[in-house]
Coordinates of C-alpha atoms and ligand atoms in Angstrom, one line a residue:
X1 CA 115.0 98.6 71.1
X2 CA 114.6 94.8 70.8
X3 CA 111.9 93.3 73.0
X4 CA 111.3 89.7 74.0
X5 CA 107.7 89.0 75.0
X6 CA 107.1 85.8 77.1
X7 CA 103.5 84.7 77.8
X8 CA 101.3 85.4 74.8
X9 CA 98.0 84.7 76.4
X10 CA 94.8 86.7 76.8
X11 CA 96.7 89.8 77.8
X12 CA 100.2 89.3 76.5
X13 CA 99.1 88.7 72.9
X14 CA 97.4 92.1 72.7
X15 CA 100.3 93.9 74.4
X16 CA 102.9 92.3 72.1
X17 CA 100.7 93.3 69.1
X18 CA 100.6 96.9 70.2
X19 CA 104.4 97.0 70.6
X20 CA 104.8 95.7 67.0
X21 CA 102.2 98.3 65.9
X22 CA 104.3 101.0 67.4
X23 CA 107.3 99.9 65.4
X24 CA 109.3 97.8 68.0
X25 CA 111.0 94.6 67.0
X26 CA 109.3 91.9 69.2
X27 CA 110.3 88.3 69.5
X28 CA 107.7 86.1 71.4
X29 CA 107.6 82.8 73.2
X30 CA 104.8 80.9 75.0
X31 CA 104.7 77.3 76.2
X32 CA 101.6 76.9 74.1
X33 CA 102.5 76.6 70.4
X34 CA 99.2 78.1 69.1
X35 CA 99.8 81.2 71.1
X36 CA 103.2 81.7 69.3
X37 CA 101.5 81.0 65.9
X38 CA 98.7 83.5 66.6
X39 CA 101.1 86.2 67.7
X40 CA 103.3 85.5 64.6
X41 CA 100.2 86.5 62.5
X42 CA 100.5 89.9 64.4
X43 CA 104.1 90.3 63.4
X44 CA 105.7 88.9 66.6
X45 CA 108.8 86.9 65.6
X46 CA 108.4 83.4 66.9
X47 CA 111.2 82.1 69.2
X48 CA 112.0 78.4 69.7
X49 CA 112.6 78.7 73.4
X50 CA 112.4 81.4 76.1
X51 CA 116.2 81.6 76.1
X52 CA 116.2 82.1 72.3
X53 CA 113.8 85.0 72.7
X54 CA 115.9 86.8 75.2
X55 CA 119.5 86.4 74.0
X56 CA 119.7 89.6 72.0
X57 CA 116.8 91.5 73.7
X58 CA 117.2 94.9 75.4
X59 CA 113.9 94.4 77.3
X60 CA 112.2 91.2 78.4
X61 CA 108.5 91.4 79.3
X62 CA 106.8 88.5 81.0
X63 CA 103.0 88.1 81.2
X64 CA 102.5 84.8 83.0
X65 CA 99.6 83.4 85.0
X66 CA 101.2 83.5 88.5
X67 CA 104.3 84.1 90.6
X68 CA 105.5 80.5 90.4
X69 CA 105.8 80.8 86.6
X70 CA 107.9 84.0 87.0
X71 CA 110.2 82.6 89.7
X72 CA 110.6 79.3 87.8
X73 CA 111.5 81.1 84.6
X74 CA 113.9 83.5 86.4
X75 CA 115.6 80.5 88.2
X76 CA 116.0 78.3 85.1
X77 CA 118.5 79.8 82.8
X78 CA 116.5 82.7 81.4
X79 CA 118.4 85.4 83.2
X80 CA 121.8 83.8 82.2
X81 CA 120.7 83.7 78.6
X82 CA 120.2 87.5 78.4
X83 CA 122.9 90.1 77.9
X84 CA 124.0 91.7 81.2
X85 CA 122.1 94.9 81.8
X86 CA 118.9 93.7 80.1
X87 CA 115.7 95.2 81.5
X88 CA 113.3 92.5 82.8
X89 CA 109.7 93.7 83.2
X90 CA 107.2 91.4 84.8
X91 CA 103.6 92.5 84.2
X92 CA 102.0 89.4 85.6
X93 CA 99.9 89.8 88.8
X94 CA 101.9 88.1 91.5
X95 CA 102.5 88.3 95.3
X96 CA 104.6 91.2 96.6
X97 CA 107.1 88.8 98.1
X98 CA 107.5 87.0 94.9
X99 CA 108.0 90.2 93.0
X100 CA 110.8 91.2 95.5
X101 CA 112.3 87.8 95.1
X102 CA 112.2 88.0 91.3
X103 CA 113.8 91.4 91.4
X104 CA 116.6 90.0 93.6
X105 CA 117.3 87.1 91.2
X106 CA 117.4 89.5 88.2
X107 CA 119.5 92.1 89.9
X108 CA 122.0 89.4 91.1
X109 CA 122.3 88.3 87.5
X110 CA 123.3 91.8 86.5
X111 CA 119.9 93.0 85.1
X112 CA 117.5 95.8 85.7
X113 CA 114.0 94.9 86.8
X114 CA 110.5 96.3 87.2
X115 CA 107.3 94.8 88.5
X116 CA 104.6 96.3 86.4
X117 CA 101.2 94.7 86.9
X118 CA 98.3 96.1 85.0
X119 CA 94.6 96.8 85.3
X120 CA 92.1 97.3 82.5
X121 CA 91.5 93.7 81.5
X122 CA 91.7 92.2 78.0
X123 CA 89.8 95.2 76.5
X124 CA 92.4 97.6 77.9
X125 CA 95.2 95.3 76.6
X126 CA 93.7 95.3 73.2
X127 CA 93.1 99.0 73.0
X128 CA 96.4 99.9 74.6
X129 CA 94.6 101.7 77.5
X130 CA 96.0 99.7 80.5
X131 CA 97.0 101.2 83.8
X132 CA 100.5 100.2 84.8
X133 CA 101.5 100.2 88.4
X134 CA 105.3 100.0 88.5
X135 CA 107.9 99.1 91.2
X136 CA 111.6 99.4 90.7
X137 CA 114.5 101.9 90.2
X138 CA 114.0 105.2 88.5
X139 CA 116.5 104.4 85.7
X140 CA 114.7 101.2 84.9
X141 CA 111.3 103.0 84.9
X142 CA 112.6 105.8 82.6
X143 CA 113.8 103.2 80.1
X144 CA 110.5 101.3 80.2
X145 CA 108.1 104.3 80.1
X146 CA 107.9 104.6 76.3
X147 CA 106.8 101.0 76.2
X148 CA 104.2 101.4 78.9
X149 CA 102.9 104.4 77.0
X150 CA 102.3 102.2 73.9
X151 CA 100.5 99.5 75.9
X152 CA 98.7 101.7 78.5
X153 CA 97.3 105.1 79.2
X154 CA 98.0 105.6 82.9
X155 CA 101.5 104.9 84.2
X156 CA 102.2 105.2 87.9
X157 CA 105.7 104.7 89.4
X158 CA 104.8 103.5 92.9
X159 CA 108.4 103.1 94.3
X160 CA 110.9 100.4 94.8
X161 CA 110.6 96.7 93.7
X162 CA 107.3 95.1 94.8
X163 CA 105.4 98.4 95.2
X164 CA 103.8 98.0 91.7
X165 CA 102.3 94.7 92.9
X166 CA 101.4 96.2 96.3
X167 CA 99.4 99.0 94.5
X168 CA 97.6 96.5 92.3
X169 CA 96.4 94.2 95.1
X170 CA 95.5 97.0 97.5
X171 CA 93.4 98.6 94.8
X172 CA 91.7 95.4 94.0
X173 CA 91.0 94.7 97.7
X174 CA 89.3 98.0 98.1
X175 CA 87.3 97.4 94.9
X176 CA 86.2 94.0 96.2
X177 CA 85.1 95.4 99.5
X178 CA 83.3 98.2 97.8
X179 CA 81.5 95.9 95.4
X180 CA 80.3 93.6 98.2
X181 CA 79.1 96.6 100.1
X182 CA 77.2 97.9 97.1
X183 CA 75.7 94.5 96.4
X184 CA 74.5 94.2 100.0
X185 CA 73.0 97.7 99.8
X186 CA 71.0 96.7 96.6
X187 CA 69.9 93.4 98.2
X188 CA 68.8 95.1 101.4
X189 CA 67.1 97.9 99.4
X190 CA 65.1 95.3 97.4
X191 CA 64.0 93.6 100.6
X192 CA 62.8 97.0 101.9
X193 CA 60.7 97.6 98.8
X194 CA 63.1 99.9 96.9
X195 CA 63.4 99.5 93.1
X196 CA 66.9 99.1 91.7
X197 CA 66.5 102.3 89.7
X198 CA 65.4 104.3 92.7
X199 CA 68.3 103.1 94.8
X200 CA 70.7 103.7 91.8
X201 CA 69.4 107.3 91.4
X202 CA 70.1 107.9 95.1
X203 CA 73.5 106.1 95.4
X204 CA 74.9 107.4 92.1
X205 CA 74.5 111.0 93.3
X206 CA 75.1 110.7 97.0
X207 CA 78.1 110.1 99.3
X208 CA 77.8 106.3 98.5
X209 CA 78.6 107.0 94.9
X210 CA 81.5 104.9 93.5
X211 CA 82.6 103.0 90.4
X212 CA 80.9 99.9 91.8
X213 CA 77.6 101.8 91.6
X214 CA 77.9 104.1 88.5
X215 CA 79.9 101.9 86.1
X216 CA 79.8 98.3 87.4
X217 CA 76.3 98.4 89.1
X218 CA 75.7 94.9 90.4
X219 CA 72.0 94.8 89.4
X220 CA 70.8 94.8 85.8
X221 CA 69.0 97.8 84.4
X222 CA 70.3 101.1 85.7
X223 CA 73.6 101.0 83.7
X224 CA 72.9 99.3 80.3
X225 CA 76.6 98.7 79.5
X226 CA 77.5 97.2 82.9
X227 CA 78.3 93.4 83.0
X228 CA 75.1 92.9 85.2
X229 CA 73.0 94.2 82.3
X230 CA 74.7 91.8 80.0
X231 CA 74.4 88.4 81.7
X232 CA 77.4 89.3 83.9
X233 CA 79.9 88.9 81.1
X234 CA 83.2 90.3 82.3
X235 CA 84.4 92.9 82.8
X236 CA 86.7 91.5 85.4
X237 CA 86.2 87.8 86.0
X238 CA 85.4 86.4 89.4
X239 CA 88.3 83.9 89.1
X240 CA 90.8 86.8 88.6
X241 CA 89.4 88.7 91.6
X242 CA 89.6 85.6 93.7
X243 CA 93.3 85.2 92.7
X244 CA 94.1 88.8 93.5
X245 CA 92.3 88.6 96.9
X246 CA 94.4 85.6 97.7
X247 CA 97.5 87.7 97.1
X248 CA 96.0 90.4 99.3
X249 CA 95.4 87.9 102.0
X250 CA 99.0 86.8 101.9
X251 CA 100.1 90.5 102.1
X252 CA 97.7 91.1 105.0
X253 CA 99.1 88.2 106.9
X254 CA 102.7 88.9 106.2
X255 CA 102.3 92.5 107.3
X256 CA 100.0 91.8 110.3
X257 CA 97.5 94.4 109.0
X258 CA 94.1 94.2 110.8
X259 CA 92.2 94.2 107.5
X260 CA 89.1 92.3 108.5
X261 CA 87.0 93.5 105.6
X262 CA 89.8 92.5 103.1
X263 CA 89.9 89.0 104.6
X264 CA 86.1 88.8 104.5
X265 CA 86.2 89.8 100.8
X266 CA 88.9 87.1 100.2
X267 CA 86.6 84.5 101.8
X268 CA 83.5 85.6 100.0
X269 CA 85.2 85.5 96.6
X270 CA 87.0 82.3 97.2
X271 CA 83.6 80.7 98.1
X272 CA 81.9 82.3 95.1
X273 CA 84.6 81.3 92.7
X274 CA 83.1 78.0 91.4
X275 CA 83.1 76.3 88.0
X276 CA 80.0 78.1 86.8
X277 CA 80.9 81.5 88.3
X278 CA 84.6 82.0 87.8
X279 CA 84.1 83.3 84.3
X280 CA 81.3 85.7 85.3
X281 CA 82.0 89.3 86.2
X282 CA 82.9 89.7 89.9
X283 CA 79.8 91.9 90.4
X284 CA 77.7 88.7 90.1
X285 CA 78.5 88.0 93.8
X286 CA 75.3 89.9 94.4
X287 CA 73.5 86.5 93.8
X288 CA 74.8 85.4 97.2
X289 CA 73.1 88.4 98.9
X290 CA 69.7 88.1 97.3
X291 CA 66.8 85.9 98.5
X292 CA 65.7 83.0 96.4
Ligands
LIG301 P1 96.7 83.7 80.3 O1 96.7 82.4 81.0 O2 95.7 83.9 79.2 O3 98.2 83.9 79.7 C1 99.4 83.5 80.3 C2 100.2 82.9 79.2 O4 101.5 82.6 79.8 C3 99.7 81.6 78.7 O5 99.5 81.6 77.3 C4 100.7 80.5 79.1 O6 100.8 79.4 78.2 C5 101.9 81.4 79.2 N1 103.0 80.8 80.0 C6 103.0 80.3 81.2 N2 104.2 79.9 81.6 C7 105.1 80.3 80.6 C8 106.5 80.2 80.5 N3 107.3 79.7 81.4 N4 107.0 80.7 79.3 C9 106.2 81.2 78.3 N5 104.9 81.3 78.5 C10 104.3 80.8 79.6 O7 96.6 84.8 81.4 P2 96.2 86.4 81.1 O8 94.7 86.6 81.2 O9 96.9 86.8 79.9 O10 96.8 87.0 82.4 C11 98.2 87.2 82.5 C12 98.5 87.9 83.9 O11 97.9 89.2 83.9 C13 98.0 87.1 85.1 O12 98.9 87.2 86.1 C14 96.7 87.9 85.4 O13 96.4 87.8 86.8 C15 97.0 89.3 85.0 N6 95.9 90.1 84.6 C16 94.9 89.6 83.8 C17 93.8 90.4 83.4 C18 92.7 89.8 82.5 O14 91.7 90.5 82.4 N7 92.9 88.7 81.9 C19 93.7 91.7 83.9 C20 94.7 92.2 84.7 C21 95.8 91.4 85.0

C-alpha cells in the first residue's frame, strides 16, 4: 500500500515515521521545506508538490493545522491529481461542518474519505499510541484500520463522515469543563484552609475522581509527573485546547445545544490563551482561579 503524507509537522512527522517503520512506502509533502528534509531522514520519500505526492498513492493522509488548510487543499487540484478510488484520511482537528464538506468534495471526485482526528499529543504520535476517532463509511474504515493500528492504540469508528470530529470536540469540551471545575475546587479548598495533598487524597478516591484530578492534577505536588508539577509543560497546550473549544462553540451554535458550561469553558480558555500561556499545559488555567 502506497501512502502520501501531507503535513509533516509536530504530529505528522512522527506518524509518517511510524508508518515507514511498519514497512509502508510513504511519500511526504509539507509547505515548509525543512519539514520535508527532516522526514526524509526518517525514510519518508520527499515529494516536490502535494500533487506529486498523491498521484500514485492508495491512501492520502493529511495532518494540517486547521479546516481551511484541508478545504483549500481538497479544492485546489489535489483530489484530481489522485487515482479514482484513493482513500483520503484527514487526521487534522477541524470543524464538523468542514469535515462533512471535505468528505463531500472527495466523494464527488470519486474517492473514499475518513475524518480521523486524534488525541494523545505529540508523545502519543511519537510512540504510536494515539487514539483515533473515525467518521466515514465502513469499507473506508476497514481499509484504513491497519494504518491506524500502526499510529495508534485505540481506534473508534464513530459513524458517518463528521462523527470522528464530533467525538473529538465533544470529548475535549467535557475535559475542559472538568478541568476548570477541578481547578475551582482546588482554589476554593486552598481558600478554606485545605492543603492540596489533603484535597487530592479526598478527590482522587471519591465521586469527584477524574483524569483531571488523578493524572493532570492542576496543582503541583500530588502527582509528580503531571504538567503542574513540571512548570506546566504540556501535556496538552492551552492554545490547542482553545482551538478545540472554538470548534465546540461552532458546533454548539449550529446545533442549538444549550451547552452553557461548554460556552463558558470556550470563553475561559479563549481569554486565558495569551502569548505567555498558549504553550503551557491547559491545567495552568488554575492561575485564573487563585488569589494573588
Ligand atoms: P503543526 O503546525 O506542527 O503541523 C502542521 C503542518 O502542516 C505544518 O508543518 C504545516 O507547514 C503543514 N501544512 C499546512 N498546510 C499545508 C499544505 N497545504 N500542504 C502541506 N503541508 C501543509 O501542527 P500539529 O501540532 O502537527 O497538529 C496538526 C493537527 O493535529 C492540528 O489540527 C491539531 O489541532 C491536531 N492535534 C495536535 C495535537 C498536538 O499535541 N500537537 C494533538 C491532537 C491533535
